[in-house]
Coordinates of C-alpha atoms in Angstrom, one line a residue:
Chain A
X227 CA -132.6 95.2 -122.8
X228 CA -134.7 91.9 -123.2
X229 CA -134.0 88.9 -124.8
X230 CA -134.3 88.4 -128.9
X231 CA -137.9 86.2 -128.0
X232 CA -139.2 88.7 -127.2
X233 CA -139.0 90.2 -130.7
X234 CA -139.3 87.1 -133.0
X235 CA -142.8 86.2 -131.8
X236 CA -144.0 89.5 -132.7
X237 CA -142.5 88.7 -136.2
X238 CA -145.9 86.9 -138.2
X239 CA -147.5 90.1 -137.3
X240 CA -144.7 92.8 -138.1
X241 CA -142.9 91.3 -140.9
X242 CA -145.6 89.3 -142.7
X243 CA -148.8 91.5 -141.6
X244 CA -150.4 88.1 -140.2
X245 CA -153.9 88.8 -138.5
X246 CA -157.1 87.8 -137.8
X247 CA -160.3 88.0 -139.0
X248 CA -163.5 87.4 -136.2
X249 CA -166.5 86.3 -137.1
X250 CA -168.3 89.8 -135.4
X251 CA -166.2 91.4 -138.2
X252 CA -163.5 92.7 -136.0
X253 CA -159.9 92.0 -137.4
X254 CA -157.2 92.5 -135.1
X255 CA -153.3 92.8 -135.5
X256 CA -151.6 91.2 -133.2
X257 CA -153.3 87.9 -132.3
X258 CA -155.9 87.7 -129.9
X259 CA -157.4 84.9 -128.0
X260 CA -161.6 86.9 -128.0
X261 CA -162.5 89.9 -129.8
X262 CA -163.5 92.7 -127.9
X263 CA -167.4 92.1 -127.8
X264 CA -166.7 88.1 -127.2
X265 CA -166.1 86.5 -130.0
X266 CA -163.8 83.3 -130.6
X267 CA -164.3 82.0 -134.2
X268 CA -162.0 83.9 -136.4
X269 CA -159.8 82.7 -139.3
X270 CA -156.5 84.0 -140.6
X271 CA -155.9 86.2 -143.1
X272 CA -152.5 88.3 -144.6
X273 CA -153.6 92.3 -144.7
X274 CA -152.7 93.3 -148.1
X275 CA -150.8 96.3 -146.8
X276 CA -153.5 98.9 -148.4
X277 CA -155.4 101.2 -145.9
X278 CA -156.0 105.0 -145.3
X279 CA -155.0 107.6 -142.6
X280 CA -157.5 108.0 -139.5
X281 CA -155.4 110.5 -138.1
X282 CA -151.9 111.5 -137.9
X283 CA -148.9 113.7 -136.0
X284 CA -145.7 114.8 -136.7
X285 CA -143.8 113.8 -133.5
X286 CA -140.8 116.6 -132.8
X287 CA -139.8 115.2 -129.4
X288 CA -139.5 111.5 -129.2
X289 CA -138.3 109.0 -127.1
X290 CA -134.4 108.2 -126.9
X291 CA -134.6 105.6 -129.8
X292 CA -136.2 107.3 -132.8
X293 CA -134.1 110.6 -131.5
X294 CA -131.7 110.3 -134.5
X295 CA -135.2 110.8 -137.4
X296 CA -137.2 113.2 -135.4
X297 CA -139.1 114.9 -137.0
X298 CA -141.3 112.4 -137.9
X299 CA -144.8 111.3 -139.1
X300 CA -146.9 108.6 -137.3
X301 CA -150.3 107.9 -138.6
X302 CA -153.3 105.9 -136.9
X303 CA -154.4 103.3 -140.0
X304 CA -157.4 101.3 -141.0
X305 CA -156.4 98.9 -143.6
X306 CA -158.9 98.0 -146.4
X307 CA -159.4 94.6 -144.5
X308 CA -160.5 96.6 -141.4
X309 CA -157.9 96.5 -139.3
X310 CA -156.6 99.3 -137.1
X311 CA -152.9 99.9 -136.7
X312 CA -150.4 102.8 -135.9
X313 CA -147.5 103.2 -137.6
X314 CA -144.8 105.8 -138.7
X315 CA -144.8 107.0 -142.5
X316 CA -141.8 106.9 -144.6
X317 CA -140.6 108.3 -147.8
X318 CA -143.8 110.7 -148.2
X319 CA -143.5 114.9 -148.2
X320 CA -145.0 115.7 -144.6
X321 CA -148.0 118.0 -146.6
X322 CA -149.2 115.0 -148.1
X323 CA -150.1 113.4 -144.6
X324 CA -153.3 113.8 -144.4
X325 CA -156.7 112.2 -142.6
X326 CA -158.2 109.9 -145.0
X327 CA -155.1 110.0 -147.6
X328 CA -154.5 106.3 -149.0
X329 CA -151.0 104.2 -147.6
X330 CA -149.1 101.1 -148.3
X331 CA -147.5 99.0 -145.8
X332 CA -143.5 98.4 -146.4
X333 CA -141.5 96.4 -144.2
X334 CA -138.5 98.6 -143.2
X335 CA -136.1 99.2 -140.3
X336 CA -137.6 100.4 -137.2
X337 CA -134.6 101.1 -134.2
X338 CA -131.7 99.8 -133.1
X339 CA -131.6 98.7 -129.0
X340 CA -128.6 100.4 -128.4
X341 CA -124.7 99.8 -129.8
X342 CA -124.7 95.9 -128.6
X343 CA -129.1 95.1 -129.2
X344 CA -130.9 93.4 -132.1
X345 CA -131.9 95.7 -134.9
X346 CA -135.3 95.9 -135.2
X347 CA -137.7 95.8 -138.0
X348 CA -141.5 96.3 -139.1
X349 CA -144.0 98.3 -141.0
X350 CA -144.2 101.5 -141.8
X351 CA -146.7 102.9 -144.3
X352 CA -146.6 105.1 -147.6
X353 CA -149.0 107.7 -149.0
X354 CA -149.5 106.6 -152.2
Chain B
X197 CA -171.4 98.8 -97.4
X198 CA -170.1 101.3 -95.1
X199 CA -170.0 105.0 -96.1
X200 CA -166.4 106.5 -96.4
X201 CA -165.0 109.9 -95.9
X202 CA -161.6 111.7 -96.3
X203 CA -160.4 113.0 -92.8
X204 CA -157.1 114.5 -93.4
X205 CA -154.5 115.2 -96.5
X206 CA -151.0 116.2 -97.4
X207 CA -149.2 118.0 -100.1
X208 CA -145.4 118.2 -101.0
X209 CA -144.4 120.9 -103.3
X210 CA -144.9 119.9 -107.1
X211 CA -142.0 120.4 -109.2
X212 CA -138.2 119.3 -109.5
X213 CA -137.4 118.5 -105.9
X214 CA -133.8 117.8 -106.1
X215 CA -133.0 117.1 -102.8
X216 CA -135.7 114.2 -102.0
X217 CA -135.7 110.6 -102.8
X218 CA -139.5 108.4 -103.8
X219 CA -139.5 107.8 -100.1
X220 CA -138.6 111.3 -98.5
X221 CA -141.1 113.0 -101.1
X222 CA -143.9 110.0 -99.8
X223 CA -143.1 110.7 -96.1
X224 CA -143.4 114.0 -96.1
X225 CA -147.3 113.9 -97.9
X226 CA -148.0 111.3 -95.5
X227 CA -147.1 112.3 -92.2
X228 CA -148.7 115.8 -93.5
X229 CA -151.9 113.8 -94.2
X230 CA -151.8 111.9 -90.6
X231 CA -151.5 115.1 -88.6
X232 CA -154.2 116.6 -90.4
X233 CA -156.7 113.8 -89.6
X234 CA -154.8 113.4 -86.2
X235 CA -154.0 110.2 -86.1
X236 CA -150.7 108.7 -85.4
X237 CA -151.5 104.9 -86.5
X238 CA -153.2 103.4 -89.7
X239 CA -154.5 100.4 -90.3
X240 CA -153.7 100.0 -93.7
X241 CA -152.0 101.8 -96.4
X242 CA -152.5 101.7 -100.5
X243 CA -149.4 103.5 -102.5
X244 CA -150.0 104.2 -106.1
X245 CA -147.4 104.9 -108.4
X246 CA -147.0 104.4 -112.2
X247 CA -143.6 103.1 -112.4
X248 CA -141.8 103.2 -109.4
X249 CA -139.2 100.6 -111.0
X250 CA -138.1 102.5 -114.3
X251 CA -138.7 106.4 -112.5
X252 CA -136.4 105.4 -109.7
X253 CA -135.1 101.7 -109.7
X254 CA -137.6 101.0 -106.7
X255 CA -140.5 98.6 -106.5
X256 CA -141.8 97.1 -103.4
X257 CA -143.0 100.5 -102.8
X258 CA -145.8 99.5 -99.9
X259 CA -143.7 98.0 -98.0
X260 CA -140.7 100.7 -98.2
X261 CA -143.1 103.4 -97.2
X262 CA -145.0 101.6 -94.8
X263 CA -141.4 101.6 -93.1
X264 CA -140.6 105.2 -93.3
X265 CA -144.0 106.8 -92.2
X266 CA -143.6 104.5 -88.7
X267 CA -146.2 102.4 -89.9
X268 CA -144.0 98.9 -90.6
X269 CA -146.4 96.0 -89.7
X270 CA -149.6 97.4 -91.9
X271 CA -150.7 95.7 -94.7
X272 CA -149.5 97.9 -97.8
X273 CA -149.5 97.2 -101.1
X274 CA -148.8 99.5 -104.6
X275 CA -151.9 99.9 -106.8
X276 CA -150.8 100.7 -110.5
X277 CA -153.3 101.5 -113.6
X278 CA -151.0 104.3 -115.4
X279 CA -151.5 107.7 -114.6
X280 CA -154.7 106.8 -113.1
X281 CA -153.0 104.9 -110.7
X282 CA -153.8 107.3 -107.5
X283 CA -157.0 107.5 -107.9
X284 CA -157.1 103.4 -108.2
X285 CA -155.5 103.4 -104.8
X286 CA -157.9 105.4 -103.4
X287 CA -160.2 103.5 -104.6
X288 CA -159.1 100.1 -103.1
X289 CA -158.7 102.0 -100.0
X290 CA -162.6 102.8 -100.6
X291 CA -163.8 99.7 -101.1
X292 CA -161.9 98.2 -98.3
X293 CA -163.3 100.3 -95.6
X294 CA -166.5 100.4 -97.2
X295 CA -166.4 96.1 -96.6
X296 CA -165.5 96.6 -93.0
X297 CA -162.1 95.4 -93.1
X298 CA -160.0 98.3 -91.8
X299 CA -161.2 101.8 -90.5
X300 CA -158.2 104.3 -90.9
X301 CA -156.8 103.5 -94.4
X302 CA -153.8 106.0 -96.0
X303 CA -153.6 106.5 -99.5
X304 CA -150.5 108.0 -101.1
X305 CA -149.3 108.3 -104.6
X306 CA -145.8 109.3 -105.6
X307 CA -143.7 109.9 -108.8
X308 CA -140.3 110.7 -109.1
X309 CA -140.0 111.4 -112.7
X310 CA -136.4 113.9 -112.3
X311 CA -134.3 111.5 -111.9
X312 CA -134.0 109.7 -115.1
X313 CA -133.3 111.4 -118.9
X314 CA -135.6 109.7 -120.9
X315 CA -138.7 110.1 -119.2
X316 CA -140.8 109.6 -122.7
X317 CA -140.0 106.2 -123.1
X318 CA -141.1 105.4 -119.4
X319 CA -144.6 107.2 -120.1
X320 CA -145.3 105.3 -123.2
X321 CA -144.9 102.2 -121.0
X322 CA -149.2 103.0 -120.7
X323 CA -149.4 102.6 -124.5
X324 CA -149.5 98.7 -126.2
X325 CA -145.5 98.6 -126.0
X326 CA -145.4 96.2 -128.7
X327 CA -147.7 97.8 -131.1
X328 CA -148.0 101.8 -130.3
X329 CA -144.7 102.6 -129.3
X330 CA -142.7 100.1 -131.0
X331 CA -143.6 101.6 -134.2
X332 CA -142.4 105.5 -132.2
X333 CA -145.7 107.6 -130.7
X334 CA -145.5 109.3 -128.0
X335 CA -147.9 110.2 -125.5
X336 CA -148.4 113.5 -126.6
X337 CA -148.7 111.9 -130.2
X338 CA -151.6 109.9 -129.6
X339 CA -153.0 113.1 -127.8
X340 CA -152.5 115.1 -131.2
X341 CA -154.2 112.2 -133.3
X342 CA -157.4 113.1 -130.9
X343 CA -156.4 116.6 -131.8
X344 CA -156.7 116.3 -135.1
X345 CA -159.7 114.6 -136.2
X346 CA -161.7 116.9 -133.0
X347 CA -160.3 120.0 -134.9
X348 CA -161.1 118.7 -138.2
X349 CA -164.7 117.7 -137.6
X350 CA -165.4 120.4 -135.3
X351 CA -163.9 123.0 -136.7
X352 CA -162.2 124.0 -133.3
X353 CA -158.8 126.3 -134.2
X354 CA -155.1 126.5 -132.6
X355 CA -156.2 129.2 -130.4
X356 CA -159.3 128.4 -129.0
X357 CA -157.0 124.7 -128.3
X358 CA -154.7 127.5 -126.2
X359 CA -157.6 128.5 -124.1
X360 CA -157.6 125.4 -121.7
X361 CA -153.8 125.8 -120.8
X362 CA -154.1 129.5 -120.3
X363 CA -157.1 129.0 -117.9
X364 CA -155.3 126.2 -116.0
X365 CA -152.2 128.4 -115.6
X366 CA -154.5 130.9 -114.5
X367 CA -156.3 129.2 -111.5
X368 CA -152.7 127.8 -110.4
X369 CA -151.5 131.1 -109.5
X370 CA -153.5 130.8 -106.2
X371 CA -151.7 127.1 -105.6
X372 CA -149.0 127.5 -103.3
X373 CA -148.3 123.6 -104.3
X374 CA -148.1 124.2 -108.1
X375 CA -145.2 123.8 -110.1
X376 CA -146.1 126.7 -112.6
X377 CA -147.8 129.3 -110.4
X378 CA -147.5 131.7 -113.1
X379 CA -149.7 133.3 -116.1
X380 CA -149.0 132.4 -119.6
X381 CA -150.3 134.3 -122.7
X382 CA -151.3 133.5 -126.3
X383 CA -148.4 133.8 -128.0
X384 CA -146.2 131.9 -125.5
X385 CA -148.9 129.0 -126.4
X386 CA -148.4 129.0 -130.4
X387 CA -144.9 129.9 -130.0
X388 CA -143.5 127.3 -127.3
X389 CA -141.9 124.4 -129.4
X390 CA -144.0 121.5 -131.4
X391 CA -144.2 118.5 -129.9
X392 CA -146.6 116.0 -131.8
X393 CA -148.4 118.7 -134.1
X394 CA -150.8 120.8 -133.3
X395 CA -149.8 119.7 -129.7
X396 CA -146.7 122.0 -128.5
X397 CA -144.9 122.3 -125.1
X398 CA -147.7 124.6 -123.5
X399 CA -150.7 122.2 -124.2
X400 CA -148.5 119.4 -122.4
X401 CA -148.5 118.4 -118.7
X402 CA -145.2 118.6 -116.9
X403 CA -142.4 116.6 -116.0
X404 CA -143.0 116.2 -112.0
X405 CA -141.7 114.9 -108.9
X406 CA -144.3 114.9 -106.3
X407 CA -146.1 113.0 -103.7
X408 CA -149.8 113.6 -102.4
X409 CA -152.0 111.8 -99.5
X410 CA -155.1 111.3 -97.8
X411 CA -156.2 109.3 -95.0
X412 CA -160.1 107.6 -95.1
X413 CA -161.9 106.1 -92.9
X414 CA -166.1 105.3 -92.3
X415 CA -168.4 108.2 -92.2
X416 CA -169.3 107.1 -89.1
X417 CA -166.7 108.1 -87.2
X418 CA -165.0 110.5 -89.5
X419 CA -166.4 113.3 -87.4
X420 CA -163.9 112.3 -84.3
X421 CA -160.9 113.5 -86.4
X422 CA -162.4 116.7 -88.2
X423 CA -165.4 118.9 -88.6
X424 CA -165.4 118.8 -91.9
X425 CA -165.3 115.4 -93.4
X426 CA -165.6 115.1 -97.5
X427 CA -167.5 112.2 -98.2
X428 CA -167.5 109.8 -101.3
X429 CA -170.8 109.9 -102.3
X430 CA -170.0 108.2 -106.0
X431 CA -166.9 106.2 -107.5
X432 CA -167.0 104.8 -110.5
X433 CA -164.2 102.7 -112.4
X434 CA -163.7 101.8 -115.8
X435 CA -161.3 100.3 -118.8
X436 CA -160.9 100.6 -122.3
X437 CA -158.6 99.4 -125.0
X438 CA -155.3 100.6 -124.3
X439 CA -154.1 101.2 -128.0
X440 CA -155.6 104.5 -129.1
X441 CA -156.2 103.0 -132.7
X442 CA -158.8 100.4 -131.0
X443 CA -160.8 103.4 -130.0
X444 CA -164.2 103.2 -132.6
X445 CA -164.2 107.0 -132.4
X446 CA -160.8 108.8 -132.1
X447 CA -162.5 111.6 -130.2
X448 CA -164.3 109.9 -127.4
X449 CA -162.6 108.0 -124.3
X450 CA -165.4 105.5 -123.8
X451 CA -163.7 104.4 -120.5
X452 CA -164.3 108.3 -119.1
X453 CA -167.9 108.2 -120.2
X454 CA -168.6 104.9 -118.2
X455 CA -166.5 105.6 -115.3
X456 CA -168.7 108.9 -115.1
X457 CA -171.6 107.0 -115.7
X458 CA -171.4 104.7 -112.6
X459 CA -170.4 107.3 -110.1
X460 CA -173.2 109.6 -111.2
X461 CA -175.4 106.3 -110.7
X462 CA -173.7 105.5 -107.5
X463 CA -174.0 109.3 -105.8
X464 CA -177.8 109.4 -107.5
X465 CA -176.3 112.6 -109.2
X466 CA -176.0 114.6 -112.5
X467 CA -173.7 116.5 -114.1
X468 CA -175.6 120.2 -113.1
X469 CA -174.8 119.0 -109.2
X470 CA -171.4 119.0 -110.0
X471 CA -170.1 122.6 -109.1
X472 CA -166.2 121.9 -109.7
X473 CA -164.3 118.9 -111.5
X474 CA -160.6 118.2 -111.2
X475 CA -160.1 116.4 -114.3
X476 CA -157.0 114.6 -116.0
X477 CA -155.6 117.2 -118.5
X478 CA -152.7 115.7 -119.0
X479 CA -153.0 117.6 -122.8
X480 CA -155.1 120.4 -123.7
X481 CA -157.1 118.5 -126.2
X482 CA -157.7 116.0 -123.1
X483 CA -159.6 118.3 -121.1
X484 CA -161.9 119.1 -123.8
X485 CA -162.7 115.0 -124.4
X486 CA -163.6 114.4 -120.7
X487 CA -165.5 117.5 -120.0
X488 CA -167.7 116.1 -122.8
X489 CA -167.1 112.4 -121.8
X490 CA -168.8 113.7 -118.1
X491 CA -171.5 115.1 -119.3
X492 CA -171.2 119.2 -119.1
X493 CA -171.1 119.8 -122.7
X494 CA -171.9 117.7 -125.9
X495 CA -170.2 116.4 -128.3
X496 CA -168.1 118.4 -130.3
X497 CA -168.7 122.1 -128.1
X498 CA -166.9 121.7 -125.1
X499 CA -163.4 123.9 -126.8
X500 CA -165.4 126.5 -128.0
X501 CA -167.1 126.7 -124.4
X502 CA -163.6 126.4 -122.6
X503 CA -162.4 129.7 -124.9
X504 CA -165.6 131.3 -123.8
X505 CA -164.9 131.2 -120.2
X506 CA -167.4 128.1 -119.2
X507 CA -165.1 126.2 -117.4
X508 CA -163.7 129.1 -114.9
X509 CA -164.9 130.8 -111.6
X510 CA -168.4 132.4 -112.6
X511 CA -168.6 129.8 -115.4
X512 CA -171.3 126.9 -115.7
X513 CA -168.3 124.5 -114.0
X514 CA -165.0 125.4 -112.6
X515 CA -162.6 122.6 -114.2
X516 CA -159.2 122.1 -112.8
X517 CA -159.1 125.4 -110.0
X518 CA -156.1 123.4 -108.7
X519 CA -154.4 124.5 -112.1
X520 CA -154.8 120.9 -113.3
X521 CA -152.1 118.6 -114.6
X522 CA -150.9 121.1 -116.9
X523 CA -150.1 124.0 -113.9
X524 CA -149.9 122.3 -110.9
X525 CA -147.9 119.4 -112.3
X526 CA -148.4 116.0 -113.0
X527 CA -146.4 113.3 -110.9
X528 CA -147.7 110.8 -112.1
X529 CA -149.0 108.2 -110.1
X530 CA -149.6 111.4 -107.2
X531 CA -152.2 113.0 -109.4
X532 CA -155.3 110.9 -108.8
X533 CA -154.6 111.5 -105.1
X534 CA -153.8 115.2 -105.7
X535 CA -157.3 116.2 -107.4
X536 CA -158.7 114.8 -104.5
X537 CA -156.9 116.5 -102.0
X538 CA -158.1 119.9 -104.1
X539 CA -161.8 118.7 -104.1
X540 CA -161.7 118.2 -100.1
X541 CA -159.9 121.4 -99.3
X542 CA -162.5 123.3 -101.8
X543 CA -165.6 121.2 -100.1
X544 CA -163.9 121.7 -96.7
X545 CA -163.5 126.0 -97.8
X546 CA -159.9 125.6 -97.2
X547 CA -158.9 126.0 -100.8
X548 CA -157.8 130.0 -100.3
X549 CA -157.7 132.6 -102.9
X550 CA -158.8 129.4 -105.2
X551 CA -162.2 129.0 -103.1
X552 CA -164.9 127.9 -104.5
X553 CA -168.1 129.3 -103.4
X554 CA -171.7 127.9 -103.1
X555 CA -170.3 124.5 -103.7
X556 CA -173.3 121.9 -104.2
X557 CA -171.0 118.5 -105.0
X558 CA -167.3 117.8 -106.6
X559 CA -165.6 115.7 -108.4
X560 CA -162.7 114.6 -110.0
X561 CA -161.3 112.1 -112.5
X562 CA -158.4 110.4 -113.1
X563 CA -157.1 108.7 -116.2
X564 CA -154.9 106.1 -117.5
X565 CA -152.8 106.1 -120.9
X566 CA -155.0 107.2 -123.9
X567 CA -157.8 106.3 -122.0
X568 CA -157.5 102.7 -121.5
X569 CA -158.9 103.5 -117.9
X570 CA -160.5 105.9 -116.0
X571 CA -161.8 106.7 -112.5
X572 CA -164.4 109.7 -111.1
X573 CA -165.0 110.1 -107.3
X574 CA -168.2 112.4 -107.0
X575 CA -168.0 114.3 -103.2
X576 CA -169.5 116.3 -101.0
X577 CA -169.2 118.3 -97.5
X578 CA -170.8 116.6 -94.5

């Protein structure tokens, strides 16, 4: 089990949806010190949490910590901004997870590490 | 550069081997390996394993086997890149006879994947940890997001999907090393439980304890330890972005195409010399992706071809007649190694009811996570 660091720098990006925007155009979630084609100039921006399903599964067999809410959804996002993300969906009937159906970002409870570890929190995403 | 050629390899069994530890299961496929090549000292060995530390509580792993093939003194060290970390061992072994450093190199890879319950979490390790599996995919599940957007656009149904486990199943009746040396059927495929939709438990690779080895050395004198030495003619390497959603195109495994790329380039082949592939099917859907990714079928046609028999014995390439990852099993870091053991016992005709015939080059390929890396070895009979 690792130490609660570990999980609180990752926070600007999970709880507040803090990312960057490059000059090339790429926008990238978490922080990154060079795009992927090379580029360092990039300013910060807040996604507004609105984006639309690339692809999605409905995962039946997961690993040990997401055992207890199997099954579950997990789509592959691209948020209005640009940015690419995978998260789980919540509160949404599995038949309306669809490629290219439109999601919000909430913040929400992600997993517990184990009876004595930090809960953990994040995004998941809506079909609205 | 020195050319480089395989001279000997070893097998253990694929499958749950209960009574062996990471180190028995390594022995064994390397002492096999060393009597086939007949040779009795190396001068340098390469272990690659994905994850020796949460598979079996063991790192350290060159210089624990280095110690229990009778080899202690060698340099060794543990090459990891995922599950294409076998064929990344292999390929430091390559390049480091190729430079002139050593002459008799063994390459091993090993998984021992039985021995812990949760063997999920430990294979989405080759995911971005904090930002694919955090948020709870699977490796199947970013298999089934390929799935779905190659179904969608190419209009590619369940059943044709079915087609590549049922031909890997198939070939690996004639594998006296596979884990699943049986047939399966149609209905077992859409029937056998869901995993990450449409992906069930027949279109995945196995759970797998296994170890594999060769031993390499220069062309040059390959021919004092065998008739029949399989040289490298091509190798070609390659990353891309490890989260699946970084992927421009969710269908195509850009690291595949340029691996392929450079060892075509480097063996001045093309994909019509390439008679049999072993390639990294460690899902249905992933077989389709690299048989396109290497060039024997365009985009968006390489399920439909697969259904229609393409991709068997009398086909336009043979893919996977080891039964691939899905039938012969998939220890991990042991499969890179394993496909080529199967491409130098086909090139050498030793490859049994399985043989190949008329066999102009091989290849395999090898990949890492969702294709965040990828290596193809292009080689042929001297």
């Amino acid at each position: 089990m690792a130490n609660s660091q570990r999980y609180t720098r990752e926070i600007p990006h999970r709880f507040r949806l803090e990312a960057q925007k490059f000059e090339d155009g790429f926008v990238s979630l978490p922080n990154r010190y060079i795009s992927p084609s090379g580029c360092k100039n990039f300013e910060k921006i807040t996604l507004s949490g609105k984006g639309k399903i690339l692809s999605y599964t409905i995962i039946s067999t997961p690993s040990d910590q997401f055992k207890l809410i199997k099954p579950f959804p997990v789509a592959i996002i691209e948020t209005e901004e640009g940015a690419r993300l995978t998260a789980m969906i919540t509160d949404t009937p599995f038949e309306k997870v669809k490629i290219g159906a439109n999601v919000e970002l909430v913040f929400r409870k992600i997993m517990e590490e184990g009876h004595s570890g930090i809960i953990n929190y994040g995004y998941k995403a809506i079909v609205i | 550069m020195r050319e480089v050629a395989i001279i000997g390899v070893g097998l253990t069994k694929f499958g749950e081997l209960w009574d062996q530890n990471i180190r028995d299961m390594f022995a064994e496929a390397a002492l096999k390996a060393m009597a086939d090549a007949k040779v009795d000292k190396i001068d340098s060995l390469y272990v690659g394993a994905m994850s020796g530390g949460l598979y079996a509580y063991q790192e350290h792993l060159g210089s624990l086997m280095a110690d229990y093939i009778g080899q202690a003194g060698v340099p060794a060290a543990r090459v990891e890149s995922a599950c294409s970390s076998g064929a990344q061992a292999a390929r430091m072994a390559y390049y480091e006879i190729a430079s002139g450093a050593s002459d008799i190199v063994l390459v091993g890879g090993v998984e021992k994947m039985w021995d812990v319950d949760d063997g999920t979490f430990v294979l989405a390790t080759a995911a971005d940890q904090e930002y694919e599996a955090y948020n709870g995919v699977t490796f199947p599940g970013l298999y089934a997001m390929m799935a779905q957007v190659y179904m969608q656009r190419y209009g590619l149904t369940r059943e044709e999907l079915a087609a590549v486990p049922i031909k890997s199943h198939k070939h690996a009746v004639h594998n006296p090393y596979a884990q699943y040396p049986f047939e399966i059927d149609l209905k077992a495929v859409l029937s056998a439980a869901p995993v990450a939709d449409p992906l069930r438990l027949l279109d995945c690779s196995p759970i797998t304890d296994g170890a594999a080895a060769i031993i390499m050395a220069p062309l040059e004198i390959a021919k004092n330890f065998t008739d029949k030495p399989v040289k490298i003619k091509g190798i070609g390497a390659a990353t891309g972005p490890i989260a699946l959603h970084d992927h421009k195109d969710l269908t195509r495994l850009d690291a595949v195409r340029l691996s392929a790329e450079r060892a075509y380039k480097a063996a001045g082949a093309s994909p019509s010399d390439i008679s049999f592939v072993e390639v990294h099917d460690c899902f249905s859907i992933a077989e389709i992706l690299v048989a396109e990714e290497l060039g024997f079928f365009d985009y968006g046609t390489a399920g439909k071809a697969i259904a229609e028999g393409q991709a068997t014995y009398g086909g336009k390439v043979v893919i996977n007649p080891s039964g691939g990852l899905k039938a012969k099993g998939h220890p991990v870091g042991a499969t890179g190694v394993a496909q080529l053991i199967e491409a130098t016992l086909q090139l050498q005709g030793r490859a049994g009811k399985r043989q190949i015939e008329n066999i102009k080059l091989g290849m395999t390929q090898n990949m890492g996570g969702s294709g965040g890396s990828s290596v193809v070895n292009i080689l042929e009979a001297i």
